[in-house]
């Protein structure tokens, strides 16, 4: 299931790289949680992998190589974990309320990355949010915010029709 993502990371990261992220660090825990989210519905798609990489770089202020190393380490940690508590407990210790809410937002961004939300994805975000001390209202607000942003992006990417084309469409 994760083999494709593992191979992708292995191709990018040299096997001789030394670990750069603390096993008890919130970045590793948050990234492992995000990997869990994109792996729920099977093999992560190329879109989900790109979105994950972009989020890790942007939100944690990492360069591409550091993001690759973090993702690689997080994949190993996620594969060894037996539950979400392992990751959420680290995040709870090290991240304030605003930061935890941003992690929930990142989970929703990954859930919506492939254009569909499965019940498994929705459920894991709910469970993780509870463990992160995020209220149901805030979790749902984040879901709606990300969904609206995604809808706006879809509208912005549609081809623009000329006024004549719109008029011709009415005639049909």
PDB file of C-alpha atoms in Angstrom:
ATOM      1  CA  UNK A   1       0.000   0.000   0.000  1.00  0.00           C
ATOM      2  CA  UNK A   2       2.701   2.488   0.905  1.00  0.00           C
ATOM      3  CA  UNK A   3       5.346   0.851  -1.255  1.00  0.00           C
ATOM      4  CA  UNK A   4       4.898   3.325  -4.114  1.00  0.00           C
ATOM      5  CA  UNK A   5       5.254   6.286  -1.769  1.00  0.00           C
ATOM      6  CA  UNK A   6       8.241   4.649  -0.069  1.00  0.00           C
ATOM      7  CA  UNK A   7       9.906   4.082  -3.449  1.00  0.00           C
ATOM      8  CA  UNK A   8       9.207   7.686  -4.446  1.00  0.00           C
ATOM      9  CA  UNK A   9      10.935   8.924  -1.303  1.00  0.00           C
ATOM     10  CA  UNK A  10      13.775   6.411  -1.665  1.00  0.00           C
ATOM     11  CA  UNK A  11      14.420   7.693  -5.188  1.00  0.00           C
ATOM     12  CA  UNK A  12      14.669  11.248  -3.891  1.00  0.00           C
ATOM     13  CA  UNK A  13      16.598  10.693  -0.672  1.00  0.00           C
ATOM     14  CA  UNK A  14      20.032   9.143  -0.594  1.00  0.00           C
ATOM     15  CA  UNK A  15      20.216   6.050   1.619  1.00  0.00           C
ATOM     16  CA  UNK A  16      23.286   7.516   3.326  1.00  0.00           C
ATOM     17  CA  UNK A  17      21.484  10.578   4.675  1.00  0.00           C
ATOM     18  CA  UNK A  18      21.506  10.764   8.430  1.00  0.00           C
ATOM     19  CA  UNK A  19      18.256  11.441  10.266  1.00  0.00           C
ATOM     20  CA  UNK A  20      17.676  15.149  10.669  1.00  0.00           C
ATOM     21  CA  UNK A  21      14.459  15.107  12.675  1.00  0.00           C
ATOM     22  CA  UNK A  22      13.977  14.195  16.306  1.00  0.00           C
ATOM     23  CA  UNK A  23      11.814  11.111  16.817  1.00  0.00           C
ATOM     24  CA  UNK A  24       9.915  13.080  19.442  1.00  0.00           C
ATOM     25  CA  UNK A  25       9.570  16.236  17.341  1.00  0.00           C
ATOM     26  CA  UNK A  26       6.200  17.616  16.364  1.00  0.00           C
ATOM     27  CA  UNK A  27       7.197  17.975  12.684  1.00  0.00           C
ATOM     28  CA  UNK A  28       7.862  14.263  12.397  1.00  0.00           C
ATOM     29  CA  UNK A  29       4.673  13.430  14.311  1.00  0.00           C
ATOM     30  CA  UNK A  30       2.547  15.796  12.209  1.00  0.00           C
ATOM     31  CA  UNK A  31       4.031  14.510   8.953  1.00  0.00           C
ATOM     32  CA  UNK A  32       3.415  10.884   9.974  1.00  0.00           C
ATOM     33  CA  UNK A  33      -0.182  11.815  10.762  1.00  0.00           C
ATOM     34  CA  UNK A  34      -0.522  13.429   7.327  1.00  0.00           C
ATOM     35  CA  UNK A  35       0.940  10.341   5.651  1.00  0.00           C
ATOM     36  CA  UNK A  36      -1.606   8.228   7.508  1.00  0.00           C
ATOM     37  CA  UNK A  37      -4.386  10.417   6.077  1.00  0.00           C
ATOM     38  CA  UNK A  38      -3.276  10.076   2.442  1.00  0.00           C
ATOM     39  CA  UNK A  39      -2.690   6.345   2.799  1.00  0.00           C
ATOM     40  CA  UNK A  40      -6.181   5.489   4.045  1.00  0.00           C
ATOM     41  CA  UNK A  41      -7.782   5.025   0.643  1.00  0.00           C
ATOM     42  CA  UNK A  42      -4.946   2.984  -0.793  1.00  0.00           C
ATOM     43  CA  UNK A  43      -1.845   4.105  -2.623  1.00  0.00           C
ATOM     44  CA  UNK A  44      -1.423   7.885  -2.399  1.00  0.00           C
ATOM     45  CA  UNK A  45      -1.910   9.562  -5.757  1.00  0.00           C
ATOM     46  CA  UNK A  46       0.663  11.805  -7.404  1.00  0.00           C
ATOM     47  CA  UNK A  47      -1.542  14.785  -6.520  1.00  0.00           C
ATOM     48  CA  UNK A  48      -1.606  13.775  -2.849  1.00  0.00           C
ATOM     49  CA  UNK A  49       2.170  13.286  -2.811  1.00  0.00           C
ATOM     50  CA  UNK A  50       2.752  16.725  -4.352  1.00  0.00           C
ATOM     51  CA  UNK A  51       0.284  18.328  -1.952  1.00  0.00           C
ATOM     52  CA  UNK A  52       1.972  16.648   1.037  1.00  0.00           C
ATOM     53  CA  UNK A  53       5.391  17.823  -0.095  1.00  0.00           C
ATOM     54  CA  UNK A  54       4.128  21.367  -0.698  1.00  0.00           C
ATOM     55  CA  UNK A  55       2.444  21.537   2.703  1.00  0.00           C
ATOM     56  CA  UNK A  56       5.528  20.264   4.501  1.00  0.00           C
ATOM     57  CA  UNK A  57       7.772  22.780   2.762  1.00  0.00           C
ATOM     58  CA  UNK A  58       5.421  25.730   3.230  1.00  0.00           C
ATOM     59  CA  UNK A  59       4.127  25.105   6.742  1.00  0.00           C
ATOM     60  CA  UNK A  60       7.398  23.972   8.293  1.00  0.00           C
ATOM     61  CA  UNK A  61       9.633  26.333   6.292  1.00  0.00           C
ATOM     62  CA  UNK A  62      11.773  23.516   4.874  1.00  0.00           C
ATOM     63  CA  UNK A  63      13.687  23.270   1.634  1.00  0.00           C
ATOM     64  CA  UNK A  64      12.885  20.406  -0.751  1.00  0.00           C
ATOM     65  CA  UNK A  65      15.670  18.137   0.519  1.00  0.00           C
ATOM     66  CA  UNK A  66      14.731  18.591   4.170  1.00  0.00           C
ATOM     67  CA  UNK A  67      11.078  17.969   3.342  1.00  0.00           C
ATOM     68  CA  UNK A  68      12.068  14.756   1.546  1.00  0.00           C
ATOM     69  CA  UNK A  69      14.036  13.560   4.575  1.00  0.00           C
ATOM     70  CA  UNK A  70      11.185  14.422   6.933  1.00  0.00           C
ATOM     71  CA  UNK A  71       8.658  12.586   4.764  1.00  0.00           C
ATOM     72  CA  UNK A  72      10.956   9.583   4.519  1.00  0.00           C
ATOM     73  CA  UNK A  73      11.384   9.395   8.292  1.00  0.00           C
ATOM     74  CA  UNK A  74       7.678   9.975   8.863  1.00  0.00           C
ATOM     75  CA  UNK A  75       6.789   7.106   6.533  1.00  0.00           C
ATOM     76  CA  UNK A  76       8.888   4.773   8.654  1.00  0.00           C
ATOM     77  CA  UNK A  77       7.358   6.118  11.875  1.00  0.00           C
ATOM     78  CA  UNK A  78       3.834   5.822  10.489  1.00  0.00           C
ATOM     79  CA  UNK A  79       4.475   2.243   9.396  1.00  0.00           C
ATOM     80  CA  UNK A  80       5.600   1.296  12.907  1.00  0.00           C
ATOM     81  CA  UNK A  81       2.831   3.087  14.825  1.00  0.00           C
ATOM     82  CA  UNK A  82      -0.108   1.146  16.213  1.00  0.00           C
ATOM     83  CA  UNK A  83      -2.416   4.113  16.743  1.00  0.00           C
ATOM     84  CA  UNK A  84      -2.808   7.866  16.288  1.00  0.00           C
ATOM     85  CA  UNK A  85      -2.050   8.613  19.936  1.00  0.00           C
ATOM     86  CA  UNK A  86       1.671   8.124  19.392  1.00  0.00           C
ATOM     87  CA  UNK A  87       1.704  11.135  17.048  1.00  0.00           C
ATOM     88  CA  UNK A  88      -0.994  13.275  18.633  1.00  0.00           C
ATOM     89  CA  UNK A  89       0.566  13.055  22.098  1.00  0.00           C
ATOM     90  CA  UNK A  90       3.825  14.536  20.754  1.00  0.00           C
ATOM     91  CA  UNK A  91       1.904  17.297  18.986  1.00  0.00           C
ATOM     92  CA  UNK A  92      -0.130  18.046  22.132  1.00  0.00           C
ATOM     93  CA  UNK A  93       3.076  18.489  24.153  1.00  0.00           C
ATOM     94  CA  UNK A  94       4.830  20.753  21.671  1.00  0.00           C
ATOM     95  CA  UNK A  95       2.221  22.709  19.705  1.00  0.00           C
ATOM     96  CA  UNK A  96      -0.229  25.388  20.851  1.00  0.00           C
ATOM     97  CA  UNK A  97      -3.944  25.490  19.986  1.00  0.00           C
ATOM     98  CA  UNK A  98      -3.415  27.548  16.827  1.00  0.00           C
ATOM     99  CA  UNK A  99      -0.712  25.196  15.579  1.00  0.00           C
ATOM    100  CA  UNK A 100      -2.854  22.121  16.237  1.00  0.00           C
ATOM    101  CA  UNK A 101      -5.723  23.727  14.343  1.00  0.00           C
ATOM    102  CA  UNK A 102      -3.347  24.321  11.416  1.00  0.00           C
ATOM    103  CA  UNK A 103      -2.416  20.621  11.466  1.00  0.00           C
ATOM    104  CA  UNK A 104      -6.125  19.741  11.222  1.00  0.00           C
ATOM    105  CA  UNK A 105      -6.382  22.179   8.317  1.00  0.00           C
ATOM    106  CA  UNK A 106      -3.423  20.402   6.646  1.00  0.00           C
ATOM    107  CA  UNK A 107      -5.211  17.066   7.084  1.00  0.00           C
ATOM    108  CA  UNK A 108      -8.303  18.458   5.366  1.00  0.00           C
ATOM    109  CA  UNK A 109      -6.160  19.880   2.554  1.00  0.00           C
ATOM    110  CA  UNK A 110      -4.780  16.393   1.941  1.00  0.00           C
ATOM    111  CA  UNK A 111      -8.220  14.799   2.183  1.00  0.00           C
ATOM    112  CA  UNK A 112      -9.511  17.185  -0.487  1.00  0.00           C
ATOM    113  CA  UNK A 113      -6.365  16.958  -2.650  1.00  0.00           C
ATOM    114  CA  UNK A 114      -7.736  14.112  -4.776  1.00  0.00           C
ATOM    115  CA  UNK A 115     -11.181  15.703  -5.082  1.00  0.00           C
ATOM    116  CA  UNK A 116     -13.073  13.171  -2.981  1.00  0.00           C
ATOM    117  CA  UNK A 117     -13.607  12.603   0.719  1.00  0.00           C
ATOM    118  CA  UNK A 118     -14.016   9.032   1.907  1.00  0.00           C
ATOM    119  CA  UNK A 119     -15.689   8.105   5.169  1.00  0.00           C
ATOM    120  CA  UNK A 120     -12.360   6.662   6.361  1.00  0.00           C
ATOM    121  CA  UNK A 121     -10.590   9.977   5.765  1.00  0.00           C
ATOM    122  CA  UNK A 122     -13.371  11.917   7.454  1.00  0.00           C
ATOM    123  CA  UNK A 123     -13.244   9.519  10.402  1.00  0.00           C
ATOM    124  CA  UNK A 124      -9.476   9.716  10.885  1.00  0.00           C
ATOM    125  CA  UNK A 125      -9.544  13.522  10.824  1.00  0.00           C
ATOM    126  CA  UNK A 126     -12.326  13.407  13.418  1.00  0.00           C
ATOM    127  CA  UNK A 127     -10.373  11.002  15.659  1.00  0.00           C
ATOM    128  CA  UNK A 128      -7.096  12.898  15.293  1.00  0.00           C
ATOM    129  CA  UNK A 129      -8.850  16.209  15.976  1.00  0.00           C
ATOM    130  CA  UNK A 130     -10.332  14.827  19.168  1.00  0.00           C
ATOM    131  CA  UNK A 131      -6.895  13.619  20.291  1.00  0.00           C
ATOM    132  CA  UNK A 132      -5.458  17.044  19.431  1.00  0.00           C
ATOM    133  CA  UNK A 133      -8.049  18.805  21.572  1.00  0.00           C
ATOM    134  CA  UNK A 134      -9.751  20.445  18.594  1.00  0.00           C
ATOM    135  CA  UNK A 135     -13.484  20.970  19.079  1.00  0.00           C
ATOM    136  CA  UNK A 136     -15.994  19.446  16.684  1.00  0.00           C
ATOM    137  CA  UNK A 137     -17.035  22.954  15.657  1.00  0.00           C
ATOM    138  CA  UNK A 138     -13.454  23.972  14.802  1.00  0.00           C
ATOM    139  CA  UNK A 139     -12.867  20.703  12.916  1.00  0.00           C
ATOM    140  CA  UNK A 140     -16.006  21.229  10.823  1.00  0.00           C
ATOM    141  CA  UNK A 141     -15.152  24.915  10.280  1.00  0.00           C
ATOM    142  CA  UNK A 142     -11.734  23.863   8.945  1.00  0.00           C
ATOM    143  CA  UNK A 143     -13.374  21.267   6.691  1.00  0.00           C
ATOM    144  CA  UNK A 144     -15.734  23.877   5.235  1.00  0.00           C
ATOM    145  CA  UNK A 145     -12.936  26.419   4.854  1.00  0.00           C
ATOM    146  CA  UNK A 146     -10.756  23.975   2.902  1.00  0.00           C
ATOM    147  CA  UNK A 147     -13.708  22.736   0.819  1.00  0.00           C
ATOM    148  CA  UNK A 148     -14.651  26.317  -0.081  1.00  0.00           C
ATOM    149  CA  UNK A 149     -11.050  27.144  -0.965  1.00  0.00           C
ATOM    150  CA  UNK A 150     -10.899  24.022  -3.138  1.00  0.00           C
ATOM    151  CA  UNK A 151     -14.151  25.025  -4.894  1.00  0.00           C
ATOM    152  CA  UNK A 152     -12.788  28.534  -5.509  1.00  0.00           C
ATOM    153  CA  UNK A 153      -9.598  27.068  -6.978  1.00  0.00           C
ATOM    154  CA  UNK A 154     -11.673  24.866  -9.273  1.00  0.00           C
ATOM    155  CA  UNK A 155     -13.681  27.884 -10.452  1.00  0.00           C
ATOM    156  CA  UNK A 156     -10.527  29.901 -11.031  1.00  0.00           C
ATOM    157  CA  UNK A 157      -9.019  27.146 -13.164  1.00  0.00           C
ATOM    158  CA  UNK A 158     -11.996  26.851 -15.530  1.00  0.00           C
ATOM    159  CA  UNK A 159     -11.503  28.186 -19.050  1.00  0.00           C
ATOM    160  CA  UNK A 160     -12.995  31.643 -19.524  1.00  0.00           C
ATOM    161  CA  UNK A 161     -15.684  31.871 -22.190  1.00  0.00           C
ATOM    162  CA  UNK A 162     -16.231  34.915 -24.238  1.00  0.00           C
ATOM    163  CA  UNK A 163     -19.552  36.771 -24.069  1.00  0.00           C
ATOM    164  CA  UNK A 164     -20.338  35.515 -27.569  1.00  0.00           C
ATOM    165  CA  UNK A 165     -19.749  31.896 -26.549  1.00  0.00           C
ATOM    166  CA  UNK A 166     -22.035  32.329 -23.547  1.00  0.00           C
ATOM    167  CA  UNK A 167     -24.723  33.871 -25.804  1.00  0.00           C
ATOM    168  CA  UNK A 168     -24.358  30.994 -28.290  1.00  0.00           C
ATOM    169  CA  UNK A 169     -24.747  28.480 -25.464  1.00  0.00           C
ATOM    170  CA  UNK A 170     -28.142  29.989 -24.574  1.00  0.00           C
ATOM    171  CA  UNK A 171     -29.370  29.293 -28.105  1.00  0.00           C
ATOM    172  CA  UNK A 172     -28.791  25.564 -27.752  1.00  0.00           C
TER     173      UNK A 172
END
